[in-house]
mmCIF file of C-alpha atoms in Angstrom:
data_model
loop_
_atom_site.group_PDB
_atom_site.id
_atom_site.type_symbol
_atom_site.label_atom_id
_atom_site.label_comp_id
_atom_site.label_asym_id
_atom_site.label_seq_id
_atom_site.Cartn_x
_atom_site.Cartn_y
_atom_site.Cartn_z
ATOM 1 C CA ILE A 1 0.066 -0.038 0.148
ATOM 2 C CA VAL A 2 2.597 2.399 1.278
ATOM 3 C CA ARG A 3 6.457 2.318 -0.717
ATOM 4 C CA ASN A 4 8.114 5.070 1.168
ATOM 5 C CA LEU A 5 7.530 3.978 4.686
ATOM 6 C CA GLY A 6 9.881 6.610 6.283
ATOM 7 C CA GLY A 7 7.537 9.490 4.914
ATOM 8 C CA PHE A 8 4.263 7.220 5.650
ATOM 9 C CA ALA A 9 6.068 7.103 9.633
ATOM 10 C CA ARG A 10 6.175 11.067 9.885
ATOM 11 C CA PHE A 11 2.955 11.604 8.546
ATOM 12 C CA LEU A 12 0.999 9.055 10.582
ATOM 13 C CA ASP A 13 2.889 10.802 13.995
ATOM 14 C CA LEU A 14 1.770 14.069 12.805
ATOM 15 C CA ALA A 15 -1.787 12.870 12.030
ATOM 16 C CA ALA A 16 -2.178 11.163 15.297
ATOM 17 C CA GLU A 17 -0.708 14.787 16.883
ATOM 18 C CA HIS A 18 -3.224 16.641 15.000
ATOM 19 C CA SER A 19 -6.183 14.166 15.240
ATOM 20 C CA GLY A 20 -9.442 16.186 16.007
ATOM 21 C CA GLU A 21 -7.978 19.603 14.408
ATOM 22 C CA LEU A 22 -9.064 21.070 11.293
ATOM 23 C CA LEU A 23 -7.228 19.033 8.122
ATOM 24 C CA SER A 24 -5.142 21.087 5.882
ATOM 25 C CA PHE A 25 -3.467 18.994 3.067
ATOM 26 C CA THR A 26 -0.864 21.690 2.409
ATOM 27 C CA SER A 27 0.299 22.348 6.308
ATOM 28 C CA MET A 28 0.590 18.721 6.819
ATOM 29 C CA ALA A 29 2.532 18.140 3.325
ATOM 30 C CA ARG A 30 4.718 20.929 4.420
ATOM 31 C CA GLU A 31 5.882 19.548 7.988
ATOM 32 C CA CYS A 32 6.165 15.950 6.501
ATOM 33 C CA GLN A 33 8.267 17.390 3.455
ATOM 34 C CA LEU A 34 6.109 15.254 1.195
ATOM 35 C CA PRO A 35 3.900 16.124 -1.842
ATOM 36 C CA VAL A 36 0.175 17.293 -0.718
ATOM 37 C CA LYS A 37 -1.104 14.382 -3.126
ATOM 38 C CA THR A 38 0.881 11.874 -1.048
ATOM 39 C CA ILE A 39 -0.540 13.201 2.048
ATOM 40 C CA GLN A 40 -4.158 12.775 0.476
ATOM 41 C CA ASN A 41 -3.494 9.226 -0.626
ATOM 42 C CA TYR A 42 -1.925 8.534 3.048
ATOM 43 C CA TYR A 43 -5.763 10.106 4.459
ATOM 44 C CA GLN A 44 -7.848 8.126 2.231
ATOM 45 C CA ILE A 45 -5.752 5.178 2.928
ATOM 46 C CA LEU A 46 -6.325 5.675 6.681
ATOM 47 C CA GLU A 47 -10.098 6.130 6.211
ATOM 48 C CA ASP A 48 -10.197 2.873 4.018
ATOM 49 C CA THR A 49 -8.518 0.596 6.708
ATOM 50 C CA LEU A 50 -10.825 2.200 9.103
ATOM 51 C CA ILE A 51 -8.009 4.062 11.294
ATOM 52 C CA GLY A 52 -9.866 6.942 11.184
ATOM 53 C CA PHE A 53 -12.385 9.295 9.741
ATOM 54 C CA ARG A 54 -13.381 12.810 8.767
ATOM 55 C CA LEU A 55 -15.937 14.995 10.519
ATOM 56 C CA MET A 56 -17.273 17.592 8.056
ATOM 57 C CA PRO A 57 -18.159 21.022 8.921
ATOM 58 C CA TRP A 58 -22.129 22.005 8.726
ATOM 59 C CA ARG A 59 -22.832 23.752 5.817
ATOM 60 C CA LYS A 60 -26.157 23.983 4.290
ATOM 61 C CA SER A 61 -25.028 23.552 0.641
ATOM 62 C CA LEU A 62 -23.277 20.298 0.188
ATOM 63 C CA ARG A 63 -21.108 21.651 -2.152
ATOM 64 C CA LYS A 64 -19.735 23.858 0.124
ATOM 65 C CA ARG A 65 -19.571 21.024 3.067
ATOM 66 C CA LEU A 66 -17.388 18.989 0.454
ATOM 67 C CA ILE A 67 -14.737 22.169 -0.280
ATOM 68 C CA ALA A 68 -14.654 22.738 3.528
ATOM 69 C CA HIS A 69 -11.805 21.761 5.770
ATOM 70 C CA PRO A 70 -12.608 18.873 7.893
ATOM 71 C CA LYS A 71 -11.473 17.701 10.889
ATOM 72 C CA PHE A 72 -9.738 13.806 11.133
ATOM 73 C CA TYR A 73 -10.212 11.330 14.059
ATOM 74 C CA ILE A 74 -8.135 8.746 14.963
ATOM 75 C CA PHE A 75 -10.434 5.776 15.648
ATOM 76 C CA ASP A 76 -8.925 5.173 19.354
ATOM 77 C CA THR A 77 -7.406 7.406 22.033
ATOM 78 C CA GLY A 78 -5.169 4.819 22.807
ATOM 79 C CA VAL A 79 -4.027 3.800 19.362
ATOM 80 C CA THR A 80 -3.298 7.989 19.155
ATOM 81 C CA ASN A 81 -1.446 7.952 22.430
ATOM 82 C CA ALA A 82 0.429 4.884 21.300
ATOM 83 C CA ILE A 83 1.601 6.208 17.983
ATOM 84 C CA LEU A 84 2.975 9.515 19.892
ATOM 85 C CA ARG A 85 4.540 7.169 22.450
ATOM 86 C CA ARG A 86 3.095 8.899 25.448
ATOM 87 C CA LEU A 87 0.809 5.775 26.837
ATOM 88 C CA LYS A 88 2.191 6.251 30.387
ATOM 89 C CA ALA A 89 2.844 9.896 30.103
ATOM 90 C CA PRO A 90 0.597 12.047 32.793
ATOM 91 C CA LEU A 91 -1.801 14.073 31.100
ATOM 92 C CA GLU A 92 -1.510 17.976 30.635
ATOM 93 C CA SER A 93 -4.830 19.602 30.949
ATOM 94 C CA SER A 94 -4.841 20.851 27.223
ATOM 95 C CA LEU A 95 -4.125 16.980 26.074
ATOM 96 C CA LYS A 96 -6.974 15.990 28.587
ATOM 97 C CA GLY A 97 -9.162 18.439 26.873
ATOM 98 C CA LYS A 98 -8.349 17.246 23.033
ATOM 99 C CA LEU A 99 -8.754 13.402 23.955
ATOM 100 C CA PHE A 100 -11.939 13.787 25.852
ATOM 101 C CA GLU A 101 -13.491 15.534 23.002
ATOM 102 C CA GLN A 102 -11.859 13.013 20.764
ATOM 103 C CA TRP A 103 -13.519 9.989 22.893
ATOM 104 C CA LEU A 104 -17.324 10.982 22.839
ATOM 105 C CA ILE A 105 -17.003 11.862 18.979
ATOM 106 C CA LEU A 106 -15.731 8.251 18.391
ATOM 107 C CA GLU A 107 -18.652 7.185 20.974
ATOM 108 C CA THR A 108 -21.060 9.261 18.967
ATOM 109 C CA HIS A 109 -19.542 8.010 15.498
ATOM 110 C CA ARG A 110 -19.323 4.514 16.587
ATOM 111 C CA TYR A 111 -23.108 4.381 17.958
ATOM 112 C CA LEU A 112 -24.280 6.133 14.860
ATOM 113 C CA ARG A 113 -23.005 3.350 12.646
ATOM 114 C CA TYR A 114 -23.840 0.540 15.008
ATOM 115 C CA CYS A 115 -27.696 1.456 15.045
ATOM 116 C CA ARG A 116 -27.598 2.621 11.378
ATOM 117 C CA SER A 117 -29.298 5.895 12.087
ATOM 118 C CA GLU A 118 -30.122 7.848 8.848
ATOM 119 C CA ALA A 119 -28.692 11.163 10.982
ATOM 120 C CA ASN A 120 -25.494 12.789 10.189
ATOM 121 C CA ILE A 121 -22.942 14.212 12.253
ATOM 122 C CA TYR A 122 -20.564 17.781 11.570
ATOM 123 C CA PHE A 123 -18.809 20.102 13.618
ATOM 124 C CA TRP A 124 -20.365 23.735 13.777
ATOM 125 C CA ARG A 125 -17.694 26.984 13.017
ATOM 126 C CA SER A 126 -18.921 30.425 12.400
ATOM 127 C CA ASN A 127 -17.243 33.062 10.133
ATOM 128 C CA ILE A 128 -15.955 34.532 13.169
ATOM 129 C CA GLY A 129 -14.317 31.257 14.264
ATOM 130 C CA THR A 130 -16.679 30.403 16.847
ATOM 131 C CA GLU A 131 -16.851 26.736 17.093
ATOM 132 C CA VAL A 132 -19.414 23.714 18.434
ATOM 133 C CA ASP A 133 -17.763 20.240 18.636
ATOM 134 C CA LEU A 134 -20.642 18.448 17.622
ATOM 135 C CA MET A 135 -23.726 18.524 15.424
ATOM 136 C CA ILE A 136 -26.645 16.129 14.475
ATOM 137 C CA GLU A 137 -28.765 16.369 11.725
ATOM 138 C CA LYS A 138 -31.254 14.351 10.251
ATOM 139 C CA TYR A 139 -33.290 14.724 6.979
ATOM 140 C CA GLY A 140 -32.103 18.209 6.535
ATOM 141 C CA LYS A 141 -32.876 19.837 9.862
ATOM 142 C CA VAL A 142 -30.401 20.433 12.923
ATOM 143 C CA THR A 143 -31.679 18.312 15.620
ATOM 144 C CA HIS A 144 -28.847 18.488 18.176
ATOM 145 C CA ALA A 145 -25.711 20.396 19.160
ATOM 146 C CA PHE A 146 -23.133 19.696 21.662
ATOM 147 C CA GLU A 147 -20.475 21.567 23.036
ATOM 148 C CA ILE A 148 -17.745 18.903 24.987
ATOM 149 C CA LYS A 149 -15.511 20.189 27.878
ATOM 150 C CA SER A 150 -13.289 18.040 30.137
ATOM 151 C CA THR A 151 -13.485 20.297 32.936
ATOM 152 C CA GLN A 152 -15.974 19.891 35.936
ATOM 153 C CA ARG A 153 -16.620 23.748 36.324
ATOM 154 C CA PRO A 154 -17.711 24.686 33.343
ATOM 155 C CA SER A 155 -17.524 28.273 32.447
ATOM 156 C CA SER A 156 -20.133 31.037 30.782
ATOM 157 C CA GLY A 157 -17.686 31.178 28.001
ATOM 158 C CA ASP A 158 -17.977 27.593 27.372
ATOM 159 C CA LEU A 159 -21.546 28.059 26.298
ATOM 160 C CA ASN A 160 -20.800 31.023 23.271
ATOM 161 C CA GLY A 161 -20.687 28.825 20.559
ATOM 162 C CA LEU A 162 -23.641 26.905 21.269
ATOM 163 C CA LYS A 163 -25.456 29.936 22.008
ATOM 164 C CA SER A 164 -24.531 31.351 18.567
ATOM 165 C CA LEU A 165 -25.099 28.370 16.840
ATOM 166 C CA ARG A 166 -28.964 28.615 18.409
ATOM 167 C CA ASP A 167 -29.311 31.721 16.680
ATOM 168 C CA ASP A 168 -29.028 30.417 13.666
ATOM 169 C CA HIS A 169 -31.122 26.970 14.650
ATOM 170 C CA PRO A 170 -33.119 27.782 17.367
ATOM 171 C CA GLN A 171 -34.902 24.383 16.957
ATOM 172 C CA ALA A 172 -31.947 22.758 17.752
ATOM 173 C CA GLN A 173 -31.400 20.621 21.324
ATOM 174 C CA CYS A 174 -28.176 22.208 22.700
ATOM 175 C CA GLY A 175 -26.028 20.781 25.811
ATOM 176 C CA LEU A 176 -22.819 21.183 26.968
ATOM 177 C CA ILE A 177 -20.982 17.653 27.889
ATOM 178 C CA CYS A 178 -18.521 17.582 30.295
ATOM 179 C CA CYS A 179 -17.430 16.020 33.966
ATOM 180 C CA VAL A 180 -19.783 17.576 36.451
ATOM 181 C CA GLU A 181 -21.498 15.143 38.602
ATOM 182 C CA ARG A 182 -25.331 16.060 37.901
ATOM 183 C CA PRO A 183 -27.325 17.994 34.986
ATOM 184 C CA TYR A 184 -28.203 21.497 35.404
ATOM 185 C CA GLU A 185 -29.481 24.363 33.219
ATOM 186 C CA SER A 186 -26.965 27.723 32.801
ATOM 187 C CA ARG A 187 -28.052 30.440 30.550
ATOM 188 C CA GLY A 188 -30.706 28.208 29.505
ATOM 189 C CA ILE A 189 -28.574 25.619 27.822
ATOM 190 C CA PRO A 190 -28.163 22.105 29.754
ATOM 191 C CA ILE A 191 -24.871 21.022 31.135
ATOM 192 C CA LEU A 192 -24.514 17.094 31.203
ATOM 193 C CA PRO A 193 -22.427 14.442 32.708
ATOM 194 C CA TRP A 194 -21.021 12.763 29.858
ATOM 195 C CA GLN A 195 -22.375 9.251 31.259
ATOM 196 C CA ASP A 196 -26.139 10.758 30.626
ATOM 197 C CA TYR A 197 -24.978 11.744 27.498
ATOM 198 C CA LEU A 198 -23.824 8.317 26.637
ATOM 199 C CA LYS A 199 -27.100 6.785 27.948
ATOM 200 C CA ASN A 200 -29.470 9.028 25.975
ATOM 201 C CA LEU A 201 -27.426 8.038 22.645
ATOM 202 C CA SER A 202 -30.810 5.565 21.821
ATOM 203 C CA GLU A 203 -32.992 8.874 22.042
ATOM 204 C CA ILE A 204 -30.677 11.221 20.466
ATOM 205 C CA PHE A 205 -30.604 9.371 17.376
ATOM 206 C CA SER A 206 -34.276 8.252 17.381
#
């Protein structure tokens, strides 16, 4: 499948390091010192072998979705850490937040495939860069949107993306998924323990 093993090894390290981030073939090619076409082929190999998947940004126009920058997720947080040789390393707060988001996105993606739902998942990003980690669309309508934080004490600012999204999609059920012990509401938005979110996946995708 791959002839340049050294180049692919460099690519795999960087793909794991940037898992869950906006995907730019040009930037990856520059970092790996490989042609853009090669980077595109390598990502396609990861998708074809189920090592990862692309999460597309939400756009009303399908054509605009296809040309926008997606995010790419390695299929397992343990594999991500193993590739980066940090299985026993202590988790810094920024890394913990990134892996927590990746894990919940992966669990949602797996459930979506398992139940064969006709829904789709995206992330949402406004023109000024405000972002929401997970958006669920079914039959052309946005049904749910979730921000994901690893904190036990979410701040008011953590809800800004959801507030902006709700202006465009008032029908969407929004929530902040985090590590609180009990659900409550802030600024009109439910704050959910991650356990409650996972328990409710069947209802969300029904």
